[in-house]
Short mmCIF file of C-alpha atoms in Angstrom, two decimals:
data_model
loop_
_atom_site.label_atom_id
_atom_site.label_comp_id
_atom_site.label_asym_id
_atom_site.label_seq_id
_atom_site.Cartn_x
_atom_site.Cartn_y
_atom_site.Cartn_z
CA MET A 17 116.59 87.38 79.74
CA VAL A 18 115.48 84.52 80.05
CA SER A 19 117.99 82.53 78.25
CA ASP A 20 120.61 84.83 79.27
CA SER A 21 119.66 84.05 82.86
CA VAL A 22 120.06 80.27 81.80
CA ALA A 23 123.46 80.35 80.60
CA ALA A 24 124.71 82.76 83.05
CA VAL A 25 124.08 80.46 86.67
CA PRO A 26 126.19 77.90 86.08
CA ILE A 27 129.41 79.57 86.33
CA PRO A 28 129.49 81.24 89.64
CA SER A 29 127.20 78.74 91.28
CA ALA A 30 129.92 76.21 90.19
CA ALA A 31 132.48 78.62 91.24
CA ASN A 32 130.80 79.06 94.58
CA THR A 33 130.62 75.15 96.13
CA LYS A 34 132.65 74.85 98.90
CA ASN A 35 135.28 71.71 97.07
CA PRO A 36 138.46 73.10 98.66
CA GLY A 37 139.47 72.13 94.78
CA LYS A 38 137.99 74.48 93.32
CA LYS A 39 139.06 77.48 95.64
CA LYS A 40 142.40 78.73 92.57
CA ARG A 41 139.18 79.15 90.54
CA THR A 42 137.48 81.22 92.63
CA ASN A 43 139.73 83.45 93.61
CA ARG A 44 140.54 83.70 90.27
CA SER A 45 137.05 84.77 89.40
CA ALA A 46 136.48 86.35 91.99
CA LYS A 47 139.08 88.69 90.88
CA LEU A 48 137.90 88.66 87.60
CA LYS A 49 134.15 90.11 89.04
CA GLN A 50 136.51 92.85 90.63
CA TYR A 51 137.76 94.13 87.31
CA LYS A 52 134.29 94.24 86.04
CA ILE A 53 133.09 96.27 89.17
CA ASP A 54 136.06 98.69 88.71
CA ALA A 55 135.23 99.16 85.04
CA ARG A 56 132.06 99.42 85.32
CA ARG A 57 131.97 101.86 88.23
CA GLU A 58 133.97 103.81 86.31
CA GLN A 59 131.70 103.60 83.39
CA TRP A 60 129.12 104.76 85.95
CA LEU A 61 131.33 108.22 87.45
CA ASN A 62 131.80 108.60 84.06
CA LYS A 63 128.32 109.08 83.20
CA GLY A 64 127.00 109.34 86.49
CA ALA A 65 126.73 113.26 86.16
CA VAL A 66 123.88 113.17 83.89
CA LYS A 67 122.05 109.20 84.95
CA ASN A 68 118.87 109.38 86.31
CA LYS A 69 118.43 108.55 90.08
CA GLY A 70 118.11 104.89 88.55
CA CYS A 71 120.98 104.31 87.85
CA LYS A 72 122.59 106.32 91.11
CA ASP A 73 120.80 103.27 93.15
CA GLY A 74 123.13 100.92 91.05
CA MET A 75 126.02 103.02 91.60
CA ASP A 76 125.18 102.91 95.21
CA ASP A 77 124.78 99.63 95.60
CA ASP A 78 127.82 99.05 93.03
CA VAL A 79 130.00 101.78 95.68
CA HIS A 80 129.98 99.76 98.56
CA VAL A 81 131.66 96.43 97.69
CA PRO A 82 134.36 95.92 99.28
CA PRO A 83 137.67 96.32 97.57
CA SER A 84 139.22 92.82 99.08
CA SER A 85 138.35 89.96 96.85
CA GLY A 86 137.88 86.71 97.90
CA LYS A 87 134.92 84.12 99.17
CA HIS A 88 132.97 86.69 101.05
CA ALA A 89 133.02 89.59 98.07
CA LYS A 90 132.31 87.89 95.87
CA GLN A 91 128.91 86.76 97.49
CA GLU A 92 128.35 89.84 98.46
CA LEU A 93 128.22 91.14 94.98
CA GLU A 94 125.74 88.48 93.43
CA LYS A 95 123.17 89.34 95.91
CA LEU A 96 124.32 92.76 95.34
CA GLU A 97 123.87 91.81 91.57
CA THR A 98 120.46 89.78 92.20
CA ARG A 99 119.11 93.20 94.09
CA ARG A 100 119.66 95.09 91.41
CA ARG A 101 118.28 92.61 88.72
CA GLY A 102 115.13 93.21 91.03
CA GLU A 103 115.47 96.58 90.50
CA GLU A 104 115.47 96.82 87.52
CA ASP A 105 112.56 94.71 86.95
CA ASP A 106 110.71 97.04 89.11
CA VAL A 107 111.93 100.81 88.15
CA LEU A 108 113.51 100.18 84.19
CA ILE A 109 116.25 101.92 83.93
CA HIS A 110 117.63 102.56 80.48
CA GLN A 111 121.19 101.87 80.96
CA GLU A 112 123.33 98.82 79.91
CA SER A 113 121.97 95.36 78.64
CA ASP A 114 123.87 93.20 81.71
CA SER A 115 124.75 90.30 79.39
CA GLU A 116 128.20 90.87 79.86
CA SER A 117 128.30 89.53 83.59
CA PRO A 118 128.45 86.11 84.15
CA SER A 119 127.32 86.76 87.80
CA ASN A 120 124.07 88.05 87.05
CA SER A 121 121.23 85.42 88.61
CA PRO A 122 123.10 82.75 90.70
CA VAL A 123 121.41 83.69 93.81
CA SER A 124 118.11 84.71 92.91
CA ALA A 125 118.65 80.86 90.89
CA ASN A 126 119.92 79.31 93.62
CA SER A 127 117.19 80.92 96.59
CA SER A 128 114.08 80.93 94.55
CA VAL A 129 115.02 77.12 93.85
CA LEU A 130 116.04 76.55 97.87
CA CYS A 131 114.43 78.72 99.55
CA GLY A 132 111.40 79.41 97.71
CA ASN A 133 109.47 82.15 99.58
CA ASP A 134 112.26 83.62 100.78
CA SER A 135 113.66 85.33 97.62
CA GLY A 136 110.93 87.18 97.43
CA THR A 137 111.37 88.38 100.77
CA ASN A 138 114.76 89.48 99.84
CA PHE A 139 113.66 91.92 97.41
CA THR A 140 111.10 94.14 98.73
CA GLY A 141 113.10 94.63 101.81
CA SER A 142 116.03 94.69 99.52
CA SER A 143 114.54 97.18 97.06
CA SER A 144 113.29 99.18 99.96
CA SER A 145 116.44 99.71 101.40
CA GLY A 146 117.56 100.53 98.56
CA GLY A 147 115.65 103.96 98.16
CA SER A 148 116.74 104.80 101.66
CA THR A 149 119.93 104.31 100.96
CA SER A 150 119.95 106.46 97.62
CA SER A 151 117.85 109.25 99.55
CA SER A 152 119.73 109.13 102.52
CA SER A 153 122.45 109.64 99.94
CA SER A 154 123.38 113.19 98.59
CA SER A 155 125.37 112.98 95.90
CA GLY A 156 126.40 109.95 93.79
CA GLY A 157 130.39 110.61 94.43
CA CYS A 158 131.06 109.83 97.84
CA CYS A 159 132.30 106.33 97.77
CA SER A 160 132.51 105.30 101.47
CA GLY A 161 129.81 102.71 102.40
CA ASN A 162 126.64 104.15 103.57
CA ILE A 163 125.47 101.02 104.45
CA THR A 164 122.58 101.52 106.45
CA GLU A 165 122.65 98.81 109.90
CA GLU A 166 119.59 97.41 108.96
CA GLU A 167 120.92 96.71 105.69
CA GLU A 168 123.96 94.85 107.43
CA ASP A 169 121.53 93.04 108.69
CA GLU A 170 120.03 91.67 106.20
CA ASP A 171 122.77 91.20 103.99
CA GLU A 172 124.60 88.88 106.42
CA GLU A 173 120.81 86.84 106.34
CA VAL A 174 121.38 86.73 103.51
CA GLU A 175 124.14 85.03 102.90
CA GLU A 176 124.48 83.17 105.81
CA GLU A 177 120.87 81.66 103.83
CA ASP A 178 123.06 81.09 100.61
CA ASP A 179 125.91 79.58 102.07
CA GLY A 180 123.25 77.18 103.79
CA CYS A 181 121.85 76.89 100.04
CA LEU A 182 124.93 77.64 97.71
CA ASP A 183 126.36 74.20 99.43
CA ASP A 184 124.44 71.13 98.31
CA TRP A 185 123.59 73.76 95.14
CA GLU A 186 123.97 70.57 93.14
CA ALA A 187 122.82 67.53 95.53
CA VAL A 188 119.41 69.91 95.53
CA ALA A 189 119.46 70.47 91.88
CA ASP A 190 119.50 66.55 91.23
CA ALA A 191 117.07 65.85 93.80
CA LEU A 192 114.64 68.63 92.87
CA ALA A 193 114.40 66.56 89.01
CA ALA A 194 113.85 63.47 90.74
CA ASP A 195 111.27 64.99 93.68
CA GLU A 196 109.73 66.32 90.41
CA LYS A 197 108.71 62.75 89.50
CA HIS A 198 107.71 61.31 92.27
CA GLN A 199 106.48 64.46 93.92
CA ASN A 200 102.49 63.08 93.44
CA SER A 201 103.47 59.79 95.08
CA SER A 202 105.51 61.00 97.93
CA HIS A 203 103.66 64.21 98.31
CA ASN A 204 99.68 62.23 99.26
CA GLU A 205 101.72 60.58 101.92
CA PRO A 206 100.71 61.88 105.49
CA ALA A 207 104.12 61.34 106.82
CA VAL A 208 105.69 63.79 104.39
CA GLU A 209 102.88 66.84 105.21
CA THR A 210 103.23 65.57 109.37
CA ASP A 211 105.08 69.40 111.37
CA SER A 212 108.23 68.66 112.02
CA SER A 213 109.98 71.31 111.62
CA GLN A 214 112.62 69.22 109.07
CA SER A 215 109.38 68.03 106.64
CA ARG A 216 108.29 71.68 106.29
CA GLU A 217 111.77 72.92 105.54
CA VAL A 218 111.71 69.80 102.97
CA THR A 219 108.44 71.07 101.69
CA GLY A 220 109.27 74.58 101.71
CA GLY A 221 112.76 74.71 100.09
CA SER A 222 111.79 72.38 97.86
CA GLY A 223 109.44 75.00 97.01
CA LEU A 224 106.47 73.07 94.32
CA GLY A 225 103.34 73.94 94.92
CA HIS A 226 104.03 75.94 97.59
CA PRO A 227 104.40 79.63 96.90
CA ASN A 228 102.64 81.02 99.78
CA SER A 229 102.83 78.49 102.80
CA LYS A 230 105.24 81.09 104.60
CA PRO A 231 104.92 84.84 102.61
CA GLY A 232 106.83 87.55 103.77
CA SER A 233 108.65 85.79 106.90
CA GLY A 234 111.92 85.83 105.39
CA GLY A 235 113.91 86.69 108.79
CA MET A 236 112.15 83.66 110.30
CA VAL A 237 113.56 81.34 108.42
CA PRO A 238 115.31 78.46 109.84
CA ARG A 239 119.03 79.10 109.79
CA GLY A 240 120.26 75.82 110.32
CA SER A 241 122.13 75.74 107.02
CA ALA A 242 123.03 71.99 107.32
CA ASN A 243 119.29 71.40 107.02
CA ALA A 244 118.64 73.26 103.97
CA ARG A 245 118.80 70.32 101.49
CA ALA A 246 115.62 68.73 99.98
CA TRP A 247 116.57 65.36 101.82
CA ARG A 248 118.40 64.61 104.21
CA ALA A 249 120.44 61.29 103.35
CA ASP A 250 119.42 59.90 106.62
CA ASP A 251 116.01 61.06 106.71
CA ALA A 252 113.05 57.90 107.11
CA PHE A 253 110.35 59.92 104.62
CA ARG A 254 113.08 60.19 101.71
CA PRO A 255 111.49 58.34 99.12
CA GLN A 256 113.72 55.50 97.67
CA THR A 257 113.58 55.96 94.35
CA LEU A 258 115.61 59.19 95.02
CA PRO A 259 118.97 59.03 93.50
CA ASN A 260 121.87 58.50 95.25
CA LEU A 261 123.56 62.34 95.92
CA SER A 262 126.16 62.72 93.54
CA LYS A 263 127.98 65.27 94.91
CA GLN A 264 130.32 63.14 96.97
CA HIS A 265 132.23 62.49 93.52
CA SER A 266 133.01 65.95 93.19
CA MET A 267 134.80 65.79 95.99
CA PRO A 268 138.25 64.84 96.31
CA ASN A 269 138.89 61.11 96.84
CA PRO A 270 140.51 60.22 100.46
CA ASP A 271 141.51 56.58 99.47
CA ARG A 272 142.68 57.27 96.09
CA PHE A 273 146.26 56.82 97.16
CA PHE A 274 145.77 54.06 99.13
CA GLY A 275 143.24 51.51 97.11
CA GLY A 276 145.18 49.14 96.74
CA GLY A 277 147.35 48.01 94.05
CA GLY A 278 147.42 51.44 91.42
CA PRO A 279 144.91 54.12 91.83
CA TRP A 280 144.27 52.93 87.93
CA CYS A 281 143.51 49.39 88.88
CA ARG A 282 140.10 50.95 89.97
CA THR A 283 136.89 50.08 87.41
CA SER A 284 134.96 53.21 88.83
CA VAL A 285 136.18 56.78 86.99
CA PRO A 286 138.36 58.77 89.75
CA SER A 287 137.13 62.20 90.69
CA ASN A 288 140.27 63.69 90.03
CA CYS A 289 142.68 63.41 88.06
CA PRO A 290 146.14 61.15 89.35
CA ILE A 291 148.48 63.14 87.72
CA CYS A 292 147.82 66.64 88.77
CA CYS A 293 145.32 66.23 90.82
CA GLU A 294 142.63 69.01 89.85
CA ASP A 295 139.16 67.43 89.45
CA LEU A 296 137.78 65.74 86.14
CA ASP A 297 135.20 67.32 84.16
CA LEU A 298 132.47 65.49 82.48
CA THR A 299 135.17 65.90 79.51
CA ASP A 300 137.72 63.93 81.17
CA THR A 301 135.68 61.81 82.60
CA SER A 302 134.62 60.21 79.46
CA PHE A 303 137.91 60.41 78.23
CA LEU A 304 139.88 57.17 78.18
CA PRO A 305 142.94 57.37 76.39
CA CYS A 306 144.63 53.95 77.04
CA ASN A 307 143.26 50.70 76.40
CA CYS A 308 144.75 49.81 80.48
CA GLY A 309 142.21 51.75 81.61
CA PHE A 310 144.53 55.08 83.54
CA ARG A 311 142.17 57.91 83.22
CA LEU A 312 144.00 61.30 83.71
CA CYS A 313 142.61 64.89 82.58
CA LEU A 314 143.29 66.47 78.59
CA PHE A 315 145.58 68.93 80.56
CA CYS A 316 148.24 66.58 82.07
CA HIS A 317 147.39 63.54 78.32
CA LYS A 318 148.27 66.54 76.15
CA ARG A 319 151.32 67.71 78.34
CA ILE A 320 152.68 64.10 78.40
CA LEU A 321 151.75 63.79 74.68
CA GLU A 322 154.01 66.66 73.87
CA GLN A 323 156.22 64.52 75.91
CA ASP A 324 157.73 60.72 75.57
CA ALA A 325 153.91 60.49 74.75
CA ARG A 326 153.59 56.78 77.05
CA CYS A 327 150.88 56.53 79.53
CA PRO A 328 151.94 56.72 83.16
CA GLY A 329 149.95 53.48 83.92
CA CYS A 330 151.52 51.03 81.58
CA ARG A 331 154.36 52.69 79.85
CA LYS A 332 152.67 51.69 76.97
CA GLN A 333 152.89 54.49 74.07
CA TYR A 334 149.95 56.24 73.41
CA GLU A 335 147.91 55.53 70.63
CA CYS A 336 146.69 58.17 67.85
CA GLU A 337 143.22 57.52 68.20
CA PRO A 338 141.80 57.71 71.72
CA ILE A 339 138.74 55.16 72.85
CA GLU A 340 135.94 57.21 74.17
CA THR A 341 132.97 55.88 76.02
CA GLU A 342 129.77 56.76 76.72
CA ALA A 343 129.60 59.63 78.84
CA SER A 344 128.39 58.62 82.27
CA VAL A 345 126.43 61.96 83.38
CA HIS A 346 126.26 61.25 87.85
CA GLY A 347 123.53 64.34 88.11
CA GLY A 348 122.00 63.41 84.56
CA SER A 349 120.16 67.29 85.10
CA LEU A 350 121.18 70.01 82.05
CA THR A 351 122.10 72.07 84.91
CA LEU A 352 125.23 69.85 86.18
CA ARG A 353 126.04 69.12 82.89
CA LEU A 354 125.86 72.48 82.48
CA ALA A 355 128.13 73.35 84.58
CA ARG A 356 130.79 71.13 84.22
CA SER A 357 130.92 71.92 80.30
CA VAL A 358 131.15 75.70 81.52
CA SER A 359 133.23 74.92 84.45
CA MET A 360 136.38 74.08 81.75
CA ILE A 361 136.13 77.77 79.91
CA GLU A 362 138.00 78.81 83.17
CA ARG A 363 140.52 75.64 83.07
CA ASN A 364 142.63 76.17 80.24
CA GLN A 365 142.52 76.27 76.39
CA TYR A 366 144.46 72.87 75.77
CA THR A 367 140.74 71.84 77.41
CA PHE A 368 139.36 73.57 74.64
CA VAL A 369 142.12 72.51 71.62
CA SER A 370 141.27 68.73 73.08
CA ILE A 371 136.97 69.12 72.81
CA ASN A 372 137.26 70.31 68.95
CA VAL A 373 139.99 67.06 68.35
CA LYS A 374 137.00 65.41 69.82
CA ALA A 375 134.01 67.18 67.89
CA GLY A 376 135.58 67.34 64.89
CA GLN A 377 135.87 63.42 65.00
CA MET B 27 120.28 74.24 73.32
CA ALA B 28 121.41 76.23 70.17
CA ASN B 29 121.24 79.37 72.52
CA ILE B 30 123.09 77.83 75.26
CA ASN B 31 125.61 76.85 73.36
CA VAL B 32 126.33 80.14 71.61
CA HIS B 33 125.68 81.85 75.41
CA VAL B 34 128.89 79.31 76.48
CA GLU B 35 130.94 80.85 73.62
CA THR B 36 130.89 84.17 74.45
CA GLY B 37 131.13 83.03 78.22
CA GLN B 38 134.01 81.61 77.15
CA ASP B 39 135.07 85.12 74.52
CA ASN B 40 134.86 87.53 77.75
CA ILE B 41 136.41 85.50 79.84
CA ALA B 42 139.32 84.32 77.84
CA PRO B 43 141.11 87.40 77.34
CA SER B 44 141.23 88.67 80.94
CA MET B 45 142.73 85.42 82.21
CA GLN B 46 145.29 85.88 80.66
CA PRO B 47 146.96 88.03 82.51
CA LEU B 48 146.16 86.48 85.48
CA ALA B 49 147.44 83.30 84.64
CA PRO B 50 150.43 83.22 82.96
CA PRO B 51 152.02 79.84 82.08
CA LYS B 52 154.39 79.57 84.26
CA SER B 53 152.57 79.55 87.55
CA VAL B 54 149.89 77.52 86.15
CA ASP B 55 153.15 74.94 85.97
CA SER B 56 154.50 76.27 89.63
CA GLN B 57 151.09 75.51 91.49
CA SER B 58 150.29 72.51 89.16
CA VAL B 59 153.34 71.15 90.97
CA LEU B 60 152.12 72.62 94.47
CA ARG B 61 148.67 71.00 94.16
CA ARG B 62 150.07 68.10 93.52
CA LEU B 63 152.36 67.92 96.53
CA GLN B 64 150.06 68.32 99.17
CA SER B 65 147.83 65.94 97.79
CA GLU B 66 150.61 63.78 98.09
CA LEU B 67 151.13 64.69 101.40
CA MET B 68 147.65 65.09 102.77
CA ALA B 69 147.39 60.95 101.05
CA LEU B 70 151.22 60.08 103.24
CA MET B 71 149.64 61.50 106.08
CA MET B 72 146.13 59.49 106.13
CA SER B 73 147.65 56.44 104.65
CA GLY B 74 149.44 55.56 107.98
CA ASP B 75 151.79 53.47 106.23
CA SER B 76 154.64 51.63 108.82
CA GLY B 77 157.83 51.82 108.03
CA ILE B 78 157.88 54.92 105.50
CA SER B 79 157.25 58.29 106.32
CA ALA B 80 158.54 61.99 104.40
CA PHE B 81 157.58 65.64 105.15
CA PRO B 82 158.51 68.76 103.21
CA GLU B 83 161.19 71.29 104.49
CA GLU B 84 160.39 74.20 106.11
CA ASP B 85 160.46 76.82 103.70
CA ASN B 86 160.56 74.34 99.77
CA ILE B 87 157.73 72.48 99.26
CA LEU B 88 159.92 70.64 96.68
CA CYS B 89 162.54 69.62 99.04
CA TRP B 90 161.19 66.72 101.52
CA LYS B 91 163.08 64.72 104.31
CA GLY B 92 161.67 61.24 104.22
CA THR B 93 162.30 58.21 106.29
CA ILE B 94 162.24 54.70 105.95
CA THR B 95 162.37 51.77 108.10
CA GLY B 96 164.42 48.70 107.14
CA SER B 97 161.72 45.92 106.61
CA LYS B 98 161.16 42.61 109.34
CA ASP B 99 163.34 39.85 108.28
CA THR B 100 165.69 41.28 106.69
CA VAL B 101 169.11 42.56 107.35
CA PHE B 102 168.68 46.24 107.44
CA GLU B 103 165.45 44.84 109.73
CA GLY B 104 165.89 47.44 112.49
CA THR B 105 167.82 50.09 110.86
CA GLU B 106 166.12 53.67 109.53
CA TYR B 107 167.49 55.85 107.13
CA LYS B 108 166.83 59.46 106.19
CA LEU B 109 166.75 60.33 102.91
CA SER B 110 166.26 63.44 100.73
CA LEU B 111 163.79 63.78 97.54
CA ILE B 112 164.12 67.22 95.56
CA PHE B 113 161.10 67.75 93.10
CA PRO B 114 161.96 69.45 90.10
CA ASN B 115 159.29 71.93 88.38
CA GLU B 116 158.13 69.14 85.94
CA TYR B 117 156.91 67.06 88.82
CA PRO B 118 154.93 64.62 88.61
CA PHE B 119 155.98 64.60 84.73
CA LYS B 120 160.21 64.35 85.76
CA ALA B 121 161.47 62.00 88.54
CA PRO B 122 162.12 63.93 91.56
CA LYS B 123 165.82 62.96 92.70
CA VAL B 124 166.60 60.92 95.88
CA LYS B 125 169.23 60.15 98.16
CA PHE B 126 169.77 58.64 101.07
CA ASP B 127 171.18 61.35 103.75
CA THR B 128 172.67 57.78 106.19
CA THR B 129 175.20 56.26 105.28
CA CYS B 130 173.60 53.30 103.81
CA PHE B 131 175.60 49.72 102.77
CA HIS B 132 173.41 48.41 99.69
CA PRO B 133 174.80 47.27 96.44
CA ASN B 134 172.58 49.40 94.39
CA VAL B 135 173.34 52.57 96.65
CA ASP B 136 176.91 54.67 96.36
CA MET B 137 178.75 55.90 98.95
CA HIS B 138 177.28 59.30 98.34
CA GLY B 139 173.90 58.25 98.98
CA ASN B 140 172.57 58.11 95.21
CA ILE B 141 170.11 55.09 94.39
CA CYS B 142 170.43 52.83 91.42
CA LEU B 143 167.02 52.23 91.63
CA ASP B 144 165.36 52.39 87.26
CA ILE B 145 161.74 54.13 88.22
CA LEU B 146 164.15 57.01 89.46
CA GLN B 147 165.22 57.19 85.97
CA ASP B 148 163.98 55.97 82.68
CA LYS B 149 160.99 53.90 84.32
CA TRP B 150 159.54 56.89 86.16
CA SER B 151 156.04 57.36 85.25
CA SER B 152 154.13 60.35 86.51
CA ALA B 153 151.90 57.59 88.45
CA TYR B 154 153.95 57.19 90.83
CA ASP B 155 154.26 59.63 93.78
CA VAL B 156 156.24 60.19 97.03
CA ARG B 157 154.37 57.40 98.37
CA THR B 158 155.11 54.68 96.35
CA ILE B 159 158.99 55.74 95.89
CA LEU B 160 159.68 55.09 99.11
CA LEU B 161 157.85 51.61 99.74
CA SER B 162 160.15 50.71 95.87
CA ILE B 163 163.33 51.81 97.97
CA GLN B 164 162.19 50.17 101.35
CA SER B 165 161.45 47.23 98.89
CA LEU B 166 165.11 46.94 97.27
CA LEU B 167 166.96 47.10 100.54
CA GLY B 168 165.61 44.24 100.96
CA GLU B 169 166.07 42.83 97.36
CA PRO B 170 168.95 44.12 95.40
CA ASN B 171 169.77 43.73 91.89
CA ILE B 172 172.89 42.23 92.46
CA SER B 173 174.34 42.58 88.87
CA SER B 174 174.39 46.36 87.87
CA PRO B 175 175.76 47.01 91.55
CA LEU B 176 177.30 50.57 92.55
CA ASN B 177 178.29 48.75 95.93
CA GLN B 178 180.76 46.44 94.31
CA GLN B 179 181.74 45.20 98.44
CA ALA B 180 177.85 45.22 99.18
CA ALA B 181 177.15 42.82 96.14
CA GLN B 182 179.84 40.90 96.86
CA LEU B 183 179.12 40.40 100.39
CA TRP B 184 174.93 39.90 99.80
CA ASN B 185 175.12 36.19 99.34
CA ASN B 186 176.79 36.45 103.25
CA GLN B 187 173.81 37.58 104.92
CA GLU B 188 175.37 36.63 108.62
CA GLU B 189 178.18 38.74 107.53
CA TYR B 190 176.58 41.63 105.64
CA ARG B 191 174.45 42.05 108.53
CA LYS B 192 177.20 42.36 110.81
CA MET B 193 178.13 45.16 108.41
CA VAL B 194 175.03 47.28 108.09
CA GLU B 195 175.63 47.35 112.15
CA LYS B 196 179.08 48.01 112.34
CA LEU B 197 178.55 50.96 109.31
CA TYR B 198 174.88 52.01 110.92
CA LYS B 199 174.86 55.07 112.80
CA PHE B 200 171.42 55.46 114.32
CA PRO B 201 170.66 59.12 113.00
CA ALA B 202 170.57 62.08 115.01
CA ALA B 203 166.63 62.87 115.95
#
């Protein structure tokens, strides 16, 4: 269960970042998820007659997911899955293991990290409302969403919070990783403990050592989702030792095209492939196929090898053995590394071919 | 770690089969052209280069119209030329077809507006983009390659810059807006 959730976390959360470059993938995975919902719904409808009440809960949850795919639907789905998971823990329903679903616990993981006490409140609230839903719905067969007003409000709230949290999850993960080390030192400073709402957010948000700071006040959590990150970049109390957030590295680089000379003249690693404009993942950024330093993604490199096999940067023939440089991990945290490597799965199979070649060396 | 790897692989198994019907190779191809051209358009509009501009036609992002103004201190100073750029589906692995829409009296441009420029043919690299193409053509205006001319008359007249300027002015029609 634990390892399952660990492996399941990165896929949807990686797709959830607001990076427009990942929109395509997001849509794809949303579609994918829709497939799974449909499949599961059919499964349940078949077994529904003989299933117990707990199973009906699950079906109700699934049924009122709007059929339109997209980010909204996906988020809601994730939330629902999360909720059902919470119920499972309580009710211990007998049903197939959820391990095939990649969207099991992203929100719970994120919100438990980011909103701390908040997620617990959601669970209790939603499980009670789920109970009311199941009691109000007479039969499991109806497909119209029997959502109560309360529940909808709650949904919106959760979504807003999710938006804010997921927006910066990478950044926060980095910050938290560093924060854990420096917690003791920064914790004792009175400046951090001041009563300004900002610093309270920080302590509440990090959720380290303050599990009961605001019990049962899920609705009161400030909605200023822009402030939901652990430290604001311009925060005066931000410890100097925190690393610079690497989030901007994953955003499209606007000055790629007008950086004086060619884009390949820059010594730093570009954030996206100059050929196809897709984001460079960790494997791509550690991939240096030519001495001239021109970087590109493995996909474009393979395509060029199939054609004239000349480096776009210097027009020289590619050597057979690409030069491998030491992988430069921006974030340094395992979560980030996992997210990047898992996101490659969704890209294409060519990437995998190249990786296998690399691993064989 | 081994545990995580196993799960990653199962994740792949789950995703791969259902991915294929969603993303056939051809649509991926045109999607990547689209993505690249959108990115170029964005970069071009943000860059604020003087003397060059380009924009896709209304209905087709694979067909662009560009403009180049003649550089200062050349015989083409004060002129403005319209070009058309047509991108193949294999772009950027194949060069776009670039032509002058406005008549251009130039040694390396023929009567139909075809341009003789190495980077648009055998010297093409997928690292070039609309911006570098237009800048290259702009600099070609002032520095023609006389040795392999498409327009013999222009090549012969090039050495006499005053006469050449008169010829340019005579043949130049200000492009209709």
